[in-house]
mmCIF file of C-alpha atoms in Angstrom:
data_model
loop_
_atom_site.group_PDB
_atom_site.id
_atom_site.type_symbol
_atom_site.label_atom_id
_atom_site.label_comp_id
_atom_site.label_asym_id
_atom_site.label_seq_id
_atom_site.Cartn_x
_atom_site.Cartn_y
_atom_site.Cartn_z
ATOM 1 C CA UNK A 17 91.976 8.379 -18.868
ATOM 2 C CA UNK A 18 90.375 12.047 -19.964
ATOM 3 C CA UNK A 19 89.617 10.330 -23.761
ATOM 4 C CA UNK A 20 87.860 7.245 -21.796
ATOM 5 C CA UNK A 21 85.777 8.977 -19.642
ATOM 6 C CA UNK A 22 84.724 11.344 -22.410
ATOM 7 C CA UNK A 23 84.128 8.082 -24.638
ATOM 8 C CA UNK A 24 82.287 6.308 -21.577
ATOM 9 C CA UNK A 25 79.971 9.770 -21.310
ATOM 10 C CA UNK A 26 79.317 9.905 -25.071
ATOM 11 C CA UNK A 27 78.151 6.434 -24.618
ATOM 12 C CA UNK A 28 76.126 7.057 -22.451
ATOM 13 C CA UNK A 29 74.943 9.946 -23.997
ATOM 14 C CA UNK A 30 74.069 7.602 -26.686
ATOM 15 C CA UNK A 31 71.831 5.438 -24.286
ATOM 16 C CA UNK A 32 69.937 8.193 -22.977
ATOM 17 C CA UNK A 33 69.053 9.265 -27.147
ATOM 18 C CA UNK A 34 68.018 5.764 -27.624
ATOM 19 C CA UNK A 35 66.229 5.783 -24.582
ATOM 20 C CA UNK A 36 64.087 8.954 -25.480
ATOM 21 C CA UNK A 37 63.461 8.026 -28.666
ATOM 22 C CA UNK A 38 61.757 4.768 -27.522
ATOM 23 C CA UNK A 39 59.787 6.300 -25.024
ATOM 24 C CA UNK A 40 58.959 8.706 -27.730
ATOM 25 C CA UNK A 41 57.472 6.093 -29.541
ATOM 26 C CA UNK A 42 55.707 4.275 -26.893
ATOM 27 C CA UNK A 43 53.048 6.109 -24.305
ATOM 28 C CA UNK A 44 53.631 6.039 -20.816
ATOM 29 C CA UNK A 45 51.850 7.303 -17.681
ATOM 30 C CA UNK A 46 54.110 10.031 -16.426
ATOM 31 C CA UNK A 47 55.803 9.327 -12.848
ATOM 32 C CA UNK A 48 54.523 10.097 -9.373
ATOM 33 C CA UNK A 49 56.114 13.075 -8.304
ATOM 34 C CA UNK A 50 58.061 12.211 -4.649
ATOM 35 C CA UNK A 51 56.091 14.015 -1.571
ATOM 36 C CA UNK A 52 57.161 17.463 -0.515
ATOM 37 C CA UNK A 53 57.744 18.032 2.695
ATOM 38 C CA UNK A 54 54.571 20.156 3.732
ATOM 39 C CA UNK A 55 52.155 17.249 1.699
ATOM 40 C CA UNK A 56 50.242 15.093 4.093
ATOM 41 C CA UNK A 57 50.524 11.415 2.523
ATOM 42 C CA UNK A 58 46.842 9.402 1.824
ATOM 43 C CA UNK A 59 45.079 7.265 4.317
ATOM 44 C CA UNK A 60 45.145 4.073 3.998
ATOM 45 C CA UNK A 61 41.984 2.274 2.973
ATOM 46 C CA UNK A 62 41.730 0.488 6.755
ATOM 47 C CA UNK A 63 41.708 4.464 8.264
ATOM 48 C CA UNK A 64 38.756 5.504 5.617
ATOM 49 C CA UNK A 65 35.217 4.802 8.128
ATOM 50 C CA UNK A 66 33.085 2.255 6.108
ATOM 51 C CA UNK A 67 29.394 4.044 4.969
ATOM 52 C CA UNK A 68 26.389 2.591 6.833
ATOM 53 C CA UNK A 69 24.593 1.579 4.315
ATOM 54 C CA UNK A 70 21.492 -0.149 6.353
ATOM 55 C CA UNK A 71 20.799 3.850 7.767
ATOM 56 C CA UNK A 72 20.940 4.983 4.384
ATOM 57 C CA UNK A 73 18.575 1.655 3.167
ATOM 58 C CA UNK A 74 16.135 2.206 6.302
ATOM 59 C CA UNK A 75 15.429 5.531 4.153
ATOM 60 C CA UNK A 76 14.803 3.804 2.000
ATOM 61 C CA UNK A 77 12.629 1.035 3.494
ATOM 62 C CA UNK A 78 10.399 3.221 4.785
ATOM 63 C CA UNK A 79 9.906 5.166 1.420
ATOM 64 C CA UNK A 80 8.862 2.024 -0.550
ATOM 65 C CA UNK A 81 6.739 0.887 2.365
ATOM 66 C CA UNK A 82 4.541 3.459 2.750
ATOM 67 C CA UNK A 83 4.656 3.213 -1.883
ATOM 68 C CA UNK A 84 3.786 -0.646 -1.228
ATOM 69 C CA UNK A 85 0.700 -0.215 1.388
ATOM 70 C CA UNK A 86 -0.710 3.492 -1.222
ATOM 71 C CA UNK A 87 -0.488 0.871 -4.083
ATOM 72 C CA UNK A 88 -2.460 -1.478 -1.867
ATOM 73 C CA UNK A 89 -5.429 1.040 -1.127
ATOM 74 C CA UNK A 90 -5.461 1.540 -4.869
ATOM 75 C CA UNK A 91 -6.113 -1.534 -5.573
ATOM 76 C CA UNK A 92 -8.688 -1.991 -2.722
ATOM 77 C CA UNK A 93 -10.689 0.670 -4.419
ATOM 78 C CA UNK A 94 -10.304 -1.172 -7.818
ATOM 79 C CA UNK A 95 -12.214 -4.174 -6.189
ATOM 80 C CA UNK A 96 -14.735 -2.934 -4.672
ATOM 81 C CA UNK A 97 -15.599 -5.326 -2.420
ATOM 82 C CA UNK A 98 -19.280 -4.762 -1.150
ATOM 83 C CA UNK A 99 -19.627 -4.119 2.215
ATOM 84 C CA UNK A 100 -16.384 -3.871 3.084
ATOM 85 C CA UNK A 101 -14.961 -0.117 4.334
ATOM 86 C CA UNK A 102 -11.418 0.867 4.747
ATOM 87 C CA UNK A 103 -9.870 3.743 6.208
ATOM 88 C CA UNK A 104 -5.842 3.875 7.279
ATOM 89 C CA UNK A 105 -5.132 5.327 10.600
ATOM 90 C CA UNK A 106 -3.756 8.471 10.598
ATOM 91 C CA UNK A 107 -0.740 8.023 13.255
ATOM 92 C CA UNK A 108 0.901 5.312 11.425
ATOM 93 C CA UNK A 109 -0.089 3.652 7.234
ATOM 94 C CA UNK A 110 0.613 0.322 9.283
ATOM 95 C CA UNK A 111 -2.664 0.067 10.577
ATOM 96 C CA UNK A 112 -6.286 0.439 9.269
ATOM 97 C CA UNK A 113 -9.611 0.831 10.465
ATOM 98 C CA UNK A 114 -12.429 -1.317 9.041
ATOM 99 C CA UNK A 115 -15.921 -2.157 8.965
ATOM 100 C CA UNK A 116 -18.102 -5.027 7.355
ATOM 101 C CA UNK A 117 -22.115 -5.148 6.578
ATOM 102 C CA UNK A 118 -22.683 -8.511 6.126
ATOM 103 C CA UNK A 119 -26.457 -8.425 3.993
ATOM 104 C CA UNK A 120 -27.312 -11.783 4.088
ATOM 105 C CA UNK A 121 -26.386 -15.281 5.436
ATOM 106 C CA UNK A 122 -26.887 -16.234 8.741
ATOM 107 C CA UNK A 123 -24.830 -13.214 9.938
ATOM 108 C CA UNK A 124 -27.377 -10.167 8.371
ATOM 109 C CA UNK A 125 -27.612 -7.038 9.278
ATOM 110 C CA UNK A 126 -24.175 -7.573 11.066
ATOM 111 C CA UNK A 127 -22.004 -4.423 11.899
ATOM 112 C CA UNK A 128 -18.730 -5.685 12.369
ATOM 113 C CA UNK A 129 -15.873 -3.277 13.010
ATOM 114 C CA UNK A 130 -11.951 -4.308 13.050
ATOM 115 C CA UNK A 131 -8.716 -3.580 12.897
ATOM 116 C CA UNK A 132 -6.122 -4.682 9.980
ATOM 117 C CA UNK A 133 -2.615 -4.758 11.689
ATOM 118 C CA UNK A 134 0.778 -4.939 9.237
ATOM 119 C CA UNK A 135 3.773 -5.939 9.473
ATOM 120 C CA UNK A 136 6.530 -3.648 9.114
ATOM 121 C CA UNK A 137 8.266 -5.221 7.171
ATOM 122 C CA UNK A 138 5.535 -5.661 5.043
ATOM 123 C CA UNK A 139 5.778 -7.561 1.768
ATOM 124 C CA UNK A 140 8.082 -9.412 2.928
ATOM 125 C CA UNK A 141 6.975 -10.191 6.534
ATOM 126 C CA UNK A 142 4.210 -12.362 7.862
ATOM 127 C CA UNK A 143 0.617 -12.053 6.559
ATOM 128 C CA UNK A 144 -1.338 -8.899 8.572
ATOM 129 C CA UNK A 145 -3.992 -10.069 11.406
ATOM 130 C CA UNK A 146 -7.301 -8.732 11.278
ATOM 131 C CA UNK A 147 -9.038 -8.842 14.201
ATOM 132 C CA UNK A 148 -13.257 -7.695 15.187
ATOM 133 C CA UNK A 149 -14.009 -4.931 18.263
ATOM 134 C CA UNK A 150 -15.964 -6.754 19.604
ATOM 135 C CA UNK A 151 -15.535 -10.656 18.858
ATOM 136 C CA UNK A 152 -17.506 -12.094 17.032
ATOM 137 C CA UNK A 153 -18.918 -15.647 17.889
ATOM 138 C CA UNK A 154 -17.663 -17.706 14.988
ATOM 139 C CA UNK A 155 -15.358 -21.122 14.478
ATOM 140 C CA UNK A 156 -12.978 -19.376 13.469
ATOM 141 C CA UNK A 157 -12.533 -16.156 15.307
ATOM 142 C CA UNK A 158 -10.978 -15.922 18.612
ATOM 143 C CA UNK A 159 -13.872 -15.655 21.545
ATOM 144 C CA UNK A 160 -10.944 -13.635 23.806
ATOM 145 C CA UNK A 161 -9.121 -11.495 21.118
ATOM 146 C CA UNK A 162 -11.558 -11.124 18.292
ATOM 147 C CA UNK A 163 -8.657 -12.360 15.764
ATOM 148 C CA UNK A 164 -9.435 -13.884 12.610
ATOM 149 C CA UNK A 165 -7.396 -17.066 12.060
ATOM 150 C CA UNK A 166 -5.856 -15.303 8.578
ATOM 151 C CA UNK A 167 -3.288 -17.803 8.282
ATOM 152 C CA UNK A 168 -5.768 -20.389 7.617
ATOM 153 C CA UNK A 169 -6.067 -18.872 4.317
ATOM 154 C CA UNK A 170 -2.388 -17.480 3.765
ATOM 155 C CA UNK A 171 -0.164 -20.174 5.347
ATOM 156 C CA UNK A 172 2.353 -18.360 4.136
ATOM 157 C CA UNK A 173 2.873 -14.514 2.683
ATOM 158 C CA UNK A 174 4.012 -14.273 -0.799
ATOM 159 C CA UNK A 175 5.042 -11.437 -2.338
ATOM 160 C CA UNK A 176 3.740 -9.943 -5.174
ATOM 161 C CA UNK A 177 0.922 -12.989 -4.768
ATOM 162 C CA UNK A 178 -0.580 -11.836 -2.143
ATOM 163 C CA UNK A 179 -2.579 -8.408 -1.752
ATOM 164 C CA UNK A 180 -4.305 -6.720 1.646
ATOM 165 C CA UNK A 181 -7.744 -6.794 -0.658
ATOM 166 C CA UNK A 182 -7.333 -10.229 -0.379
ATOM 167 C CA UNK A 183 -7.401 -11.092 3.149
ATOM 168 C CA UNK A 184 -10.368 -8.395 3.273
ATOM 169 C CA UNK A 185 -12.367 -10.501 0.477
ATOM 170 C CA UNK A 186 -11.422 -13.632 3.058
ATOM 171 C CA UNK A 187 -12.905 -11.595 6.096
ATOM 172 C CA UNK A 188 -16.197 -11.210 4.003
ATOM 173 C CA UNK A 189 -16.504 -14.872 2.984
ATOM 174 C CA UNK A 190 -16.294 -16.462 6.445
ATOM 175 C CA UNK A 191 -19.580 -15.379 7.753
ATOM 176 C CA UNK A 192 -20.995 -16.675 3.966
ATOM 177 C CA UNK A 193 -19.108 -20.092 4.192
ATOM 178 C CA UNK A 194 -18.789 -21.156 7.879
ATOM 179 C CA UNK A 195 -15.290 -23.545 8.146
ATOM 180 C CA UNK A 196 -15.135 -25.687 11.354
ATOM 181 C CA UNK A 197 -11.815 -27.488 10.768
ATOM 182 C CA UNK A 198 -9.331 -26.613 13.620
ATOM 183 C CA UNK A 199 -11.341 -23.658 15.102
ATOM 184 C CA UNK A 200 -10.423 -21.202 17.393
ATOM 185 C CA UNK A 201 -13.716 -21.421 18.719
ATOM 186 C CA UNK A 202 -14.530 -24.901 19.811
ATOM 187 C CA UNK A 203 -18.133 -24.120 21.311
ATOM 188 C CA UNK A 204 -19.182 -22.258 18.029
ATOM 189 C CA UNK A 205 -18.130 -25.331 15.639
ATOM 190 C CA UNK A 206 -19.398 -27.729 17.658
ATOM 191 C CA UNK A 207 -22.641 -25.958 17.830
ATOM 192 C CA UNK A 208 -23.024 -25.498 14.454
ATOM 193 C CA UNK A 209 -22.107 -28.893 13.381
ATOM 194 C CA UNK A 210 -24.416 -30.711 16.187
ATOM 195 C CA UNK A 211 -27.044 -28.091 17.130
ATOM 196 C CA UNK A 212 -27.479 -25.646 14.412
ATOM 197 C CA UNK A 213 -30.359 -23.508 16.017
ATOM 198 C CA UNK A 214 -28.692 -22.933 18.976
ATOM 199 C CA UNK A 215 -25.854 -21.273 16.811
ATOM 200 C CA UNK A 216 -28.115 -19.198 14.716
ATOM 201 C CA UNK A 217 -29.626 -18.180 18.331
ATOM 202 C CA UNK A 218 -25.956 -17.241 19.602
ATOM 203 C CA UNK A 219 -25.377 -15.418 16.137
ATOM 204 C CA UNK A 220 -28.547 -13.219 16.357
ATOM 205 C CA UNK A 221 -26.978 -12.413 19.895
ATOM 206 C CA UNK A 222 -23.663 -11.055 18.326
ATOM 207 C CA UNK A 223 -25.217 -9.586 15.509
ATOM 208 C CA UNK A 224 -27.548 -7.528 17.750
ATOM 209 C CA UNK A 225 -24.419 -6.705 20.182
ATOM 210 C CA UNK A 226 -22.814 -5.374 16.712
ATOM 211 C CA UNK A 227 -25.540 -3.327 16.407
ATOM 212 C CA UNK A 228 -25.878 -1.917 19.594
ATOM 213 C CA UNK A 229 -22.206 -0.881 20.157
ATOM 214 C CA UNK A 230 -21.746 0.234 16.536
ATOM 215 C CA UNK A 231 -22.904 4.085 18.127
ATOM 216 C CA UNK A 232 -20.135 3.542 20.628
ATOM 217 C CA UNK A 233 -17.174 6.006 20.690
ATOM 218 C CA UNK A 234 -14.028 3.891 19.000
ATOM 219 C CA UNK A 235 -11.615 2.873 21.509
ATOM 220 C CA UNK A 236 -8.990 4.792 19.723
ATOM 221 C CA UNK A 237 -8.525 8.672 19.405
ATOM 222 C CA UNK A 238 -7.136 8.383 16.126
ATOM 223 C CA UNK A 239 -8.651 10.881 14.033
ATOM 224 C CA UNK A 240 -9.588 7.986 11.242
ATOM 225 C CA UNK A 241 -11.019 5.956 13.605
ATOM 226 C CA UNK A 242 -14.638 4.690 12.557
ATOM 227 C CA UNK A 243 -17.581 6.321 14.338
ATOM 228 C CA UNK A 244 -21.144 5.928 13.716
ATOM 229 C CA UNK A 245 -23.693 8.610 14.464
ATOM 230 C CA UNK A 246 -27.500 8.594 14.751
ATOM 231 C CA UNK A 247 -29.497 9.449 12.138
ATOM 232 C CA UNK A 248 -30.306 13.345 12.030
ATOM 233 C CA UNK A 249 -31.951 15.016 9.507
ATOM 234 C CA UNK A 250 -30.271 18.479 9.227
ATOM 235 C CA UNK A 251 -27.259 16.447 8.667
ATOM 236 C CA UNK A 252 -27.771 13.622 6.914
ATOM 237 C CA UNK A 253 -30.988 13.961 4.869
ATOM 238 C CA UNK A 254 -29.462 16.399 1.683
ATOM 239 C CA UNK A 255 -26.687 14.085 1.494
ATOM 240 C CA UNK A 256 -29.560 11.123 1.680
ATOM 241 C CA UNK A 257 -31.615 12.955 -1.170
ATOM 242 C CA UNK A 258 -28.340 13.159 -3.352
ATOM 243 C CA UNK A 259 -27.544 10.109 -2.977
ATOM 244 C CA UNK A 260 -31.061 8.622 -3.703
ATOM 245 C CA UNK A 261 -32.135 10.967 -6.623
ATOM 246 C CA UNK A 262 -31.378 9.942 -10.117
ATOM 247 C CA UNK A 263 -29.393 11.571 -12.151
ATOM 248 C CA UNK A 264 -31.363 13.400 -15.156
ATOM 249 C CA UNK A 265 -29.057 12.733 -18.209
ATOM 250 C CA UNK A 266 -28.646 15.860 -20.389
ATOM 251 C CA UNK A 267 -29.999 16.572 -24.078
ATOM 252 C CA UNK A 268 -27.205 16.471 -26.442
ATOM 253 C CA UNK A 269 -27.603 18.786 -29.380
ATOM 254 C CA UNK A 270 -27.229 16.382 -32.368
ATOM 255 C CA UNK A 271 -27.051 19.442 -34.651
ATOM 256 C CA UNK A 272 -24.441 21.001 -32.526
ATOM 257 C CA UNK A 273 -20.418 20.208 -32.548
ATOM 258 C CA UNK A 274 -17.209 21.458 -31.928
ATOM 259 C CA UNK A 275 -17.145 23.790 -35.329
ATOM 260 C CA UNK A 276 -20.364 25.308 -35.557
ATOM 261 C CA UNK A 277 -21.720 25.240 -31.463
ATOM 262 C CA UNK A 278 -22.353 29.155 -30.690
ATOM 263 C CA UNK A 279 -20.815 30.588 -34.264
ATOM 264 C CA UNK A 280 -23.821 29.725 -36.390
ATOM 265 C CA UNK A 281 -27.263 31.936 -37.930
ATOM 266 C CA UNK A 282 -28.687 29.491 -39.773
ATOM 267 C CA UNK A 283 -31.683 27.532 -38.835
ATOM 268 C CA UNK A 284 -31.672 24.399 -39.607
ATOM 269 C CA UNK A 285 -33.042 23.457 -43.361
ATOM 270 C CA UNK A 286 -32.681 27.091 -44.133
ATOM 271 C CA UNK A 287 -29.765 28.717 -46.003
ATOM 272 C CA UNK A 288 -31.130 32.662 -45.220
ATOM 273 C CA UNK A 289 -28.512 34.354 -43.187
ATOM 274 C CA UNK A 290 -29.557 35.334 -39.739
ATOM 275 C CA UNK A 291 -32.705 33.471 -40.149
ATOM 276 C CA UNK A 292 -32.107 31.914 -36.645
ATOM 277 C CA UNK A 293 -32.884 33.583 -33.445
#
């Protein structure tokens, strides 16, 4: 029995060798050590709280919104569209204060101050509204509200397609090109299409209304809100006379560069040292 079991251990002896020896030979990740008893085991992945990730994209959001509408401004610059002047509010980049000249057309001389309203979630909401303090009688502007009918020109907001400098250029052209189809102004189209002096005599009226309220204190207390003062000549007229006066364009010195301006003694056609003054 003793011989046996000492065979049966050298055997197995044997099988542990050959055991080693091929793990030896072949890598293996080393075993998980058992848990003590003071280790606390790991959660499971149902205990873990899932991350919020829409607080963490609203960050975001309003990051590349406020990006999006400083990219717009820039661009408005880059167009300058005459007559047209822009200003963003100062309590929120969502909405802008605005006023038009229109210099010509049957509208002249009109001062026509409005608001540009955007979405928030601007690109990728609906196209912004634009609408005139006060309203201005035309087909296509709301007598009540003062609202522009914007959609008529951007059915639907694209992104990347579609710019706020646009729908600015569009607020300029409708008092050049008067549109009539599906107004929001029924009196105004029909006047214009049936009695076109009594329309120019209703658009001298809300040009001259323009005019007269244009010195009016804004209806908002935003600090950006537009205000128009009287003319007054302690303010106004050096800014005027800057403004008006030509610029005189300076002499360049052809005979003067980078290498020689302020280190040379020569006149000009002579070669005497310290010949010039």
């Amino acid at each position: 029995m003793t011989s046996e079991a000492n065979k049966g251990k050298e055997g197995a002896g044997d099988g542990d060798k050959r055991s080693m020896s091929r793990q030896g030979s072949k890598k293996q990740l080393p075993q998980v050590p058992q848990q003590e008893g003071g280790m606390t085991p790991p959660r499971p992945t149902s205990a873990i709280p899932p991350q919020d990730h829409n607080s963490s994209m609203a960050g975001y959001g309003q990051f590349f919104l406020e990006y999006a509408l400083l990219a717009e401004y820039n661009q408005l610059h880059k167009q300058k569209l005459p007559g047209v002047y822009v200003i963003p509010s100062a309590k929120s980049p969502l909405h802008w204060f605005g006023v038009l000249f229109i210099r010509q057309g049957l509208y002249q001389e009109g001062v026509f101050k409005f608001d540009l309203l955007i979405p928030e979630n601007y690109p990728d909401g609906d196209c912004p509204r634009l609408i005139f303090h006060p309203a201005v009688f035309h087909p296509i502007i709301d007598p009540i509200s003062g609202e522009l009918d914007v959609k008529r020109a951007f059915t639907k907001w694209k992104r990347n397609i579609n710019h706020l400098w646009q729908v600015l250029l569009y607020a300029r052209r409708v008092f050049y090109k008067i549109d009539t189809k599906s107004p929001l102004n029924q009196e105004a189209a029909t006047l214009y299409e049936e009695d076109c002096d009594m329309f120019k005599s209703r658009v001298c009226d809300t040009v001259e209304l323009s005019k007269l309220k244009r010195y009016d204190p804004p209806y908002s207390d935003d600090p950006h809100a537009i205000k128009f003062s009287r003319w007054d000549e302690s303010k106004h007229g050096e800014t005027l006379r800057t403004i008006t006066t030509p610029k005189i364009p300076q002499e360049v010195d052809v005979n003067k560069n980078a290498q020689t301006s302020g280190l040379s003694w020569i006149k000009p056609g002579n070669i005497q040292i310290f010949s010039k003054d």
